[in-house]
Coordinates of C-alpha atoms in Angstrom, one line a residue:
M1 CA -24.0 -61.7 16.7
G2 CA -22.4 -64.1 19.1
I3 CA -24.0 -65.5 22.1
N4 CA -25.3 -62.8 24.5
N5 CA -28.3 -63.2 26.7
T6 CA -30.5 -63.9 23.7
S7 CA -28.1 -64.1 20.8
K8 CA -27.0 -66.5 18.1
P9 CA -25.0 -66.2 14.7
T10 CA -27.2 -65.1 11.7
V11 CA -24.4 -63.7 9.4
P12 CA -23.1 -66.3 6.9
P13 CA -19.6 -65.9 5.3
G14 CA -19.0 -62.7 3.5
Q15 CA -21.5 -60.5 5.3
T16 CA -20.8 -58.0 8.1
S17 CA -21.6 -59.0 11.7
P18 CA -23.0 -56.3 14.0
E19 CA -21.2 -55.8 17.4
V20 CA -22.1 -57.6 20.5
P21 CA -23.2 -55.1 23.1
G22 CA -21.0 -55.0 26.1
Q23 CA -22.7 -55.7 29.5
T24 CA -21.7 -56.7 32.9
Q25 CA -22.4 -59.9 34.6
T26 CA -23.8 -60.6 38.1
A27 CA -23.4 -64.2 39.2
T28 CA -26.9 -65.4 39.9
A29 CA -29.0 -68.4 39.7
D30 CA -32.0 -66.5 38.4
P31 CA -32.6 -67.8 34.8
T32 CA -33.1 -64.4 33.4
P33 CA -29.8 -62.5 32.9
T34 CA -30.2 -58.8 33.6
A35 CA -26.5 -58.2 33.1
I36 CA -24.0 -60.4 31.4
T37 CA -20.3 -59.9 30.7
L38 CA -19.5 -60.4 27.1
Q39 CA -15.7 -60.2 27.1
V40 CA -12.8 -62.5 26.2
P41 CA -12.2 -64.2 29.6
G42 CA -8.6 -63.1 30.5
H43 CA -7.0 -64.2 27.2
H44 CA -7.6 -67.8 28.1
A45 CA -7.5 -70.1 25.2
T46 CA -10.0 -72.9 24.7
P47 CA -8.3 -76.0 26.1
T48 CA -7.0 -78.2 23.3
P49 CA -7.2 -81.9 24.0
T50 CA -5.2 -84.5 22.2
P51 CA -6.9 -84.9 18.8
K52 CA -9.2 -87.9 18.6
P53 CA -9.0 -90.2 15.6
T54 CA -11.9 -89.7 13.1
V55 CA -14.0 -92.8 13.1
Q56 CA -17.5 -93.5 11.8
P57 CA -20.2 -93.3 14.6
T58 CA -22.0 -96.5 15.7
A59 CA -25.4 -97.2 14.3
P60 CA -28.2 -94.9 15.3
P61 CA -30.4 -95.7 18.3
V62 CA -33.3 -98.0 17.6
P63 CA -36.3 -95.8 16.8
G64 CA -39.1 -95.8 19.3
S65 CA -41.5 -93.8 21.3
S66 CA -38.8 -92.8 23.7
I67 CA -37.0 -90.9 21.0
A68 CA -40.2 -89.4 19.6
S69 CA -41.2 -88.1 23.0
H70 CA -37.8 -86.7 23.8
P71 CA -36.8 -84.5 20.8
V72 CA -33.1 -83.5 20.6
L73 CA -32.8 -80.8 17.9
A74 CA -29.5 -79.3 16.8
F75 CA -29.1 -75.9 15.2
Y76 CA -27.8 -76.4 11.7
Y77 CA -26.1 -74.1 9.1
S78 CA -26.2 -74.8 5.4
W79 CA -24.2 -71.8 4.1
Y80 CA -20.8 -73.5 3.7
N81 CA -18.9 -74.1 0.5
S82 CA -15.3 -75.1 -0.6
S83 CA -14.0 -71.6 -0.1
T84 CA -15.5 -71.2 3.3
W85 CA -12.9 -73.1 5.3
S86 CA -10.0 -71.2 6.9
A87 CA -8.0 -71.6 10.2
S88 CA -7.7 -67.9 10.3
T89 CA -11.6 -67.3 10.6
M90 CA -12.5 -70.4 12.6
P91 CA -11.1 -71.9 15.9
D92 CA -11.2 -75.4 14.4
L93 CA -11.9 -77.1 11.1
P94 CA -14.2 -80.0 10.1
T95 CA -12.6 -83.4 9.5
V96 CA -14.1 -83.3 6.1
K97 CA -14.3 -79.8 4.4
Y98 CA -17.7 -79.6 2.6
N99 CA -20.2 -77.9 0.5
S100 CA -23.6 -77.6 2.3
S101 CA -25.4 -78.3 -1.0
D102 CA -23.6 -81.5 -1.7
D103 CA -25.8 -84.6 -1.3
A104 CA -23.1 -86.7 0.1
T105 CA -22.4 -84.0 2.7
I106 CA -26.1 -84.1 3.8
D107 CA -26.1 -87.9 4.0
R108 CA -23.0 -87.9 6.1
Q109 CA -24.3 -85.1 8.5
L110 CA -27.6 -87.0 8.9
S111 CA -25.8 -90.2 9.7
W112 CA -23.5 -88.5 12.3
A113 CA -26.6 -86.7 13.8
S114 CA -28.8 -89.8 14.0
S115 CA -26.0 -91.9 15.4
A116 CA -25.8 -89.3 18.2
G117 CA -29.5 -89.6 19.1
I118 CA -30.3 -86.2 17.5
T119 CA -33.9 -86.3 16.2
G120 CA -33.8 -83.4 13.8
F121 CA -32.0 -80.2 12.8
I122 CA -33.2 -76.6 13.3
N123 CA -32.2 -75.1 10.0
S124 CA -31.1 -71.5 9.8
W125 CA -33.5 -70.0 7.2
W126 CA -33.2 -66.8 5.3
G127 CA -36.4 -66.8 3.2
P128 CA -38.1 -68.4 0.3
G129 CA -35.7 -69.2 -2.6
D130 CA -32.6 -68.5 -0.5
Q131 CA -29.8 -71.3 -0.6
T132 CA -30.8 -72.1 3.0
D133 CA -34.3 -72.8 1.8
K134 CA -33.2 -75.0 -1.1
N135 CA -30.9 -76.9 1.2
F136 CA -33.6 -77.4 3.8
A137 CA -35.7 -79.1 1.1
K138 CA -32.7 -81.4 0.5
V139 CA -32.5 -82.1 4.2
L140 CA -36.2 -83.3 4.2
A141 CA -35.6 -85.4 1.2
H142 CA -32.5 -87.1 2.6
S143 CA -34.3 -87.6 5.9
A144 CA -36.9 -89.7 4.0
S145 CA -34.0 -91.8 2.5
L146 CA -32.4 -92.2 5.9
E147 CA -35.8 -93.5 7.3
S148 CA -36.2 -95.9 4.4
R149 CA -32.7 -97.4 5.0
T150 CA -32.6 -97.4 8.7
G151 CA -36.1 -96.8 10.1
Y152 CA -34.8 -93.7 12.0
D153 CA -37.3 -90.9 12.1
F154 CA -35.3 -87.6 11.6
T155 CA -37.6 -84.6 11.6
S156 CA -36.3 -81.0 11.2
S157 CA -37.6 -77.5 11.4
I158 CA -36.8 -74.0 10.3
Y159 CA -35.0 -71.2 12.3
L160 CA -36.5 -68.1 10.9
E161 CA -33.9 -65.5 11.0
C162 CA -36.0 -62.5 11.7
D163 CA -33.1 -60.0 11.0
A164 CA -32.4 -61.4 7.5
P165 CA -32.8 -58.9 4.7
A166 CA -35.8 -60.8 3.3
F167 CA -37.9 -59.9 6.4
G168 CA -38.2 -56.2 6.1
S169 CA -41.8 -55.7 6.8
I170 CA -44.8 -57.4 8.6
D171 CA -46.1 -58.3 5.1
N172 CA -42.7 -60.1 4.3
F173 CA -43.1 -62.1 7.6
V174 CA -46.7 -63.0 6.7
S175 CA -45.7 -64.1 3.2
A176 CA -42.7 -66.2 4.4
L177 CA -44.6 -68.0 7.1
R178 CA -47.4 -68.8 4.6
Y179 CA -44.7 -70.2 2.3
I180 CA -43.3 -72.4 5.1
K181 CA -46.9 -73.5 6.0
N182 CA -47.8 -74.4 2.4
T183 CA -44.4 -75.8 1.3
Y184 CA -43.2 -77.7 4.3
S185 CA -45.6 -78.1 7.3
N186 CA -47.2 -81.2 6.0
D187 CA -44.0 -83.0 5.1
P188 CA -43.6 -86.1 7.3
H189 CA -40.1 -85.1 8.0
F190 CA -40.9 -81.6 9.2
F191 CA -40.7 -81.5 13.0
H192 CA -44.2 -81.9 14.5
W193 CA -45.1 -81.9 18.3
Q194 CA -48.4 -83.4 19.4
G195 CA -49.5 -83.3 15.7
K196 CA -48.6 -79.6 15.0
P197 CA -45.8 -78.3 12.9
V198 CA -43.1 -76.4 14.8
I199 CA -41.2 -73.2 13.7
F200 CA -38.4 -71.5 15.6
F201 CA -37.9 -67.8 15.6
W202 CA -34.7 -65.8 16.2
K203 CA -34.6 -62.1 17.1
A204 CA -38.4 -61.8 16.9
L205 CA -38.4 -58.5 18.8
D206 CA -35.4 -56.8 17.3
Q207 CA -35.7 -53.8 14.8
G208 CA -38.6 -52.3 16.6
R209 CA -40.8 -55.4 16.2
T210 CA -43.4 -55.7 19.1
L211 CA -45.6 -58.5 20.5
S212 CA -48.4 -56.7 19.0
D213 CA -46.9 -57.1 15.6
W214 CA -46.4 -60.7 16.1
A215 CA -50.0 -61.1 17.3
S216 CA -51.1 -59.5 14.1
I217 CA -48.8 -61.8 12.0
R218 CA -50.1 -64.9 13.7
D219 CA -53.7 -63.8 13.2
Q220 CA -53.0 -63.6 9.5
V221 CA -50.9 -66.9 9.2
D222 CA -52.2 -69.2 11.9
P223 CA -55.3 -67.8 13.5
D224 CA -56.4 -71.1 15.0
N225 CA -53.0 -72.0 16.5
Q226 CA -52.5 -75.0 14.4
M227 CA -48.8 -74.6 14.6
I228 CA -46.2 -74.3 17.3
W229 CA -44.1 -71.2 17.5
S230 CA -41.0 -71.3 19.5
V231 CA -39.1 -68.0 20.3
E232 CA -35.5 -67.4 21.4
G233 CA -35.3 -65.3 24.5
V234 CA -35.6 -65.0 28.2
D235 CA -38.7 -62.9 28.5
I236 CA -41.6 -65.1 29.6
S237 CA -44.1 -62.4 28.5
M238 CA -43.3 -63.6 24.9
L239 CA -45.5 -66.6 25.7
S240 CA -48.5 -64.4 25.2
V241 CA -48.0 -64.8 21.4
F242 CA -45.5 -67.7 21.1
D243 CA -45.9 -71.3 22.2
G244 CA -42.6 -71.8 23.9
I245 CA -39.2 -70.4 24.5
H246 CA -35.7 -71.8 23.7
L247 CA -32.1 -70.5 24.4
F248 CA -29.7 -70.6 21.5
S249 CA -27.3 -69.4 24.1
G250 CA -27.6 -72.5 26.1
G251 CA -28.0 -70.3 29.1
Y252 CA -24.2 -70.0 29.1
W253 CA -24.1 -67.5 32.0
G254 CA -25.1 -70.5 34.2
L255 CA -21.9 -72.1 33.0
Q256 CA -19.8 -69.1 33.9
S257 CA -21.4 -68.7 37.3
N258 CA -21.5 -72.5 38.1
S259 CA -25.3 -72.4 38.4
M260 CA -26.3 -74.1 35.2
A261 CA -28.8 -76.4 36.9
A262 CA -30.4 -73.5 38.8
V263 CA -30.8 -71.5 35.5
D264 CA -32.5 -74.3 33.6
E265 CA -34.7 -75.2 36.6
G266 CA -35.5 -71.5 36.9
F267 CA -36.8 -71.4 33.3
R268 CA -38.9 -74.7 33.8
A269 CA -40.5 -73.1 36.9
K270 CA -41.3 -69.8 35.0
V271 CA -42.9 -71.7 32.1
D272 CA -44.8 -73.9 34.5
A273 CA -46.1 -70.9 36.5
Y274 CA -47.2 -69.3 33.2
N275 CA -49.1 -72.4 32.2
S276 CA -50.7 -72.7 35.7
A277 CA -51.9 -69.1 35.5
H278 CA -53.1 -69.1 32.0
G279 CA -54.3 -72.8 31.5
T280 CA -51.8 -73.3 28.7
H281 CA -49.2 -75.8 27.6
K282 CA -46.2 -73.6 26.8
I283 CA -43.0 -75.4 25.9
W284 CA -39.7 -75.2 27.7
A285 CA -36.7 -76.2 25.3
A286 CA -33.5 -76.5 27.3
G287 CA -30.4 -75.5 25.4
V288 CA -27.1 -77.2 25.6
I289 CA -23.7 -76.0 24.3
P290 CA -20.3 -77.6 24.0
G291 CA -18.4 -74.3 24.2
Y292 CA -18.0 -71.1 22.2
N293 CA -15.1 -69.2 20.6
D294 CA -15.8 -66.3 18.1
T295 CA -12.4 -64.7 18.5
H296 CA -11.5 -65.6 15.0
V297 CA -14.5 -63.9 13.4
P298 CA -13.1 -61.1 11.3
G299 CA -14.0 -57.5 12.6
R300 CA -16.0 -58.8 15.5
T301 CA -15.8 -56.7 18.7
G302 CA -16.7 -58.1 22.1
A303 CA -15.5 -61.5 21.1
Y304 CA -15.0 -64.1 23.9
I305 CA -14.6 -67.8 24.8
V306 CA -16.7 -70.3 26.8
P307 CA -14.0 -73.0 27.2
R308 CA -14.9 -76.5 26.3
D309 CA -12.7 -78.1 29.1
N310 CA -12.4 -81.3 27.2
G311 CA -16.2 -82.1 27.4
A312 CA -16.8 -80.9 30.9
T313 CA -18.7 -77.8 29.7
Y314 CA -20.9 -80.0 27.5
A315 CA -21.5 -82.4 30.3
E316 CA -22.5 -79.6 32.8
S317 CA -24.8 -78.1 30.2
W318 CA -26.5 -81.4 29.6
N319 CA -26.9 -82.3 33.2
G320 CA -28.6 -79.0 33.9
A321 CA -30.9 -79.4 31.0
I322 CA -32.0 -83.0 31.9
A323 CA -32.5 -82.0 35.5
S324 CA -35.0 -79.2 34.4
H325 CA -37.3 -81.9 32.8
P326 CA -37.6 -80.0 29.5
D327 CA -40.1 -80.7 26.8
W328 CA -37.3 -80.6 24.2
V329 CA -33.5 -80.2 24.1
T330 CA -31.8 -78.0 21.7
I331 CA -28.0 -78.2 20.8
T332 CA -26.0 -75.2 19.9
S333 CA -25.0 -76.3 17.5
F334 CA -24.4 -79.1 15.0
N335 CA -22.0 -76.9 12.8
E336 CA -21.7 -73.3 13.7
W337 CA -17.9 -73.5 12.9
F338 CA -17.3 -69.6 12.8
E339 CA -18.3 -69.3 16.5
G340 CA -16.8 -72.5 17.6
A341 CA -20.0 -74.0 19.0
M342 CA -20.1 -77.2 16.8
I343 CA -20.4 -80.8 17.7
E344 CA -19.7 -82.0 14.1
P345 CA -16.5 -84.0 14.0
S346 CA -13.5 -81.6 13.8
V347 CA -9.7 -81.8 13.4
T348 CA -9.2 -81.1 17.2
Y349 CA -11.8 -83.2 18.7
G350 CA -12.7 -85.9 16.3
T351 CA -15.9 -87.5 17.1
Q352 CA -15.7 -86.7 20.9
Y353 CA -18.8 -84.5 20.8
I354 CA -20.9 -86.8 18.7
N355 CA -20.0 -89.5 21.2
L356 CA -20.9 -87.4 24.2
T357 CA -24.2 -86.4 22.5
R358 CA -25.0 -90.0 22.0
Q359 CA -24.3 -90.6 25.7
F360 CA -26.4 -87.7 27.0
S361 CA -29.4 -88.0 24.6
G362 CA -29.6 -91.6 25.7
Q363 CA -29.5 -90.5 29.4
W364 CA -32.3 -88.1 28.8
R365 CA -34.5 -90.7 27.1
N366 CA -34.0 -92.9 29.9
S367 CA -34.6 -90.4 32.6

């Protein structure tokens, strides 16, 4: 797991995480990383600013077309319970330790997210009937309540974790996608783009899966392309089957080589070139990340840190994303605590990253 050139965490507490493959980095503005160092940078610890007081965020932005046309979607994990939280396995802790299934927790998270201009979550999803599935249904229901109370339209999607145990065969994928389509895709609080429901895919081509396999799956589930499928990765050829690409990694190698804007703009150019050549409307979702620190994950090798630099990393990430004129922005993440990539209020940072998200999401809407 961890962030490599295409990676993200998919192992909840209590399960074993595979090793991050070691690679070497070349500092380049090319958006596609051919070689990336995955090592702890010189034992440098993530800077620890003075803790911020925990305060309730201000009211959500006024709903309107600018929000609807500028989706800001945060990767979201609903696998936490009261025994999850430990300073020995995480670089920081939430201001409120919680159980992801708790209704008050979901309401609080939706309030924080909407106050920051986030328009929806991308929920890590491990298959029909899994706890992540049950909690996703709760997120949709609580989003309806949020809209009723505030008028804020919070619409979320599913991150289909393709390496989860439930997806061991092509038939399993077909069944799961049909379940999503039949159960959620018509819900008004499921994320739609230009009238079509959107699903996100992680590690689509791992474990021997090919684009031909996915073409077959799509022919069985969505033969008329009435859905939008966004795949994680840097390989533009995936657009032959999928409708867009996103970077859970946030293109972090651009942060490491001081070329974040060039990395994002490079992906925008590649997607535009694909669209021009094929007469399509494929989607570029620019990823932003506040920092990363998986050095506390038990048993993980190749762990490393992308320092937060008291918000400077997040600012650079957002500025690069906005400059690339993305169709969507994705945030890594709302609450991936094990890998230290969260913006949810924490003991160390308080609401600093909620406040920064509000600032930059507003800047993007007004750009």
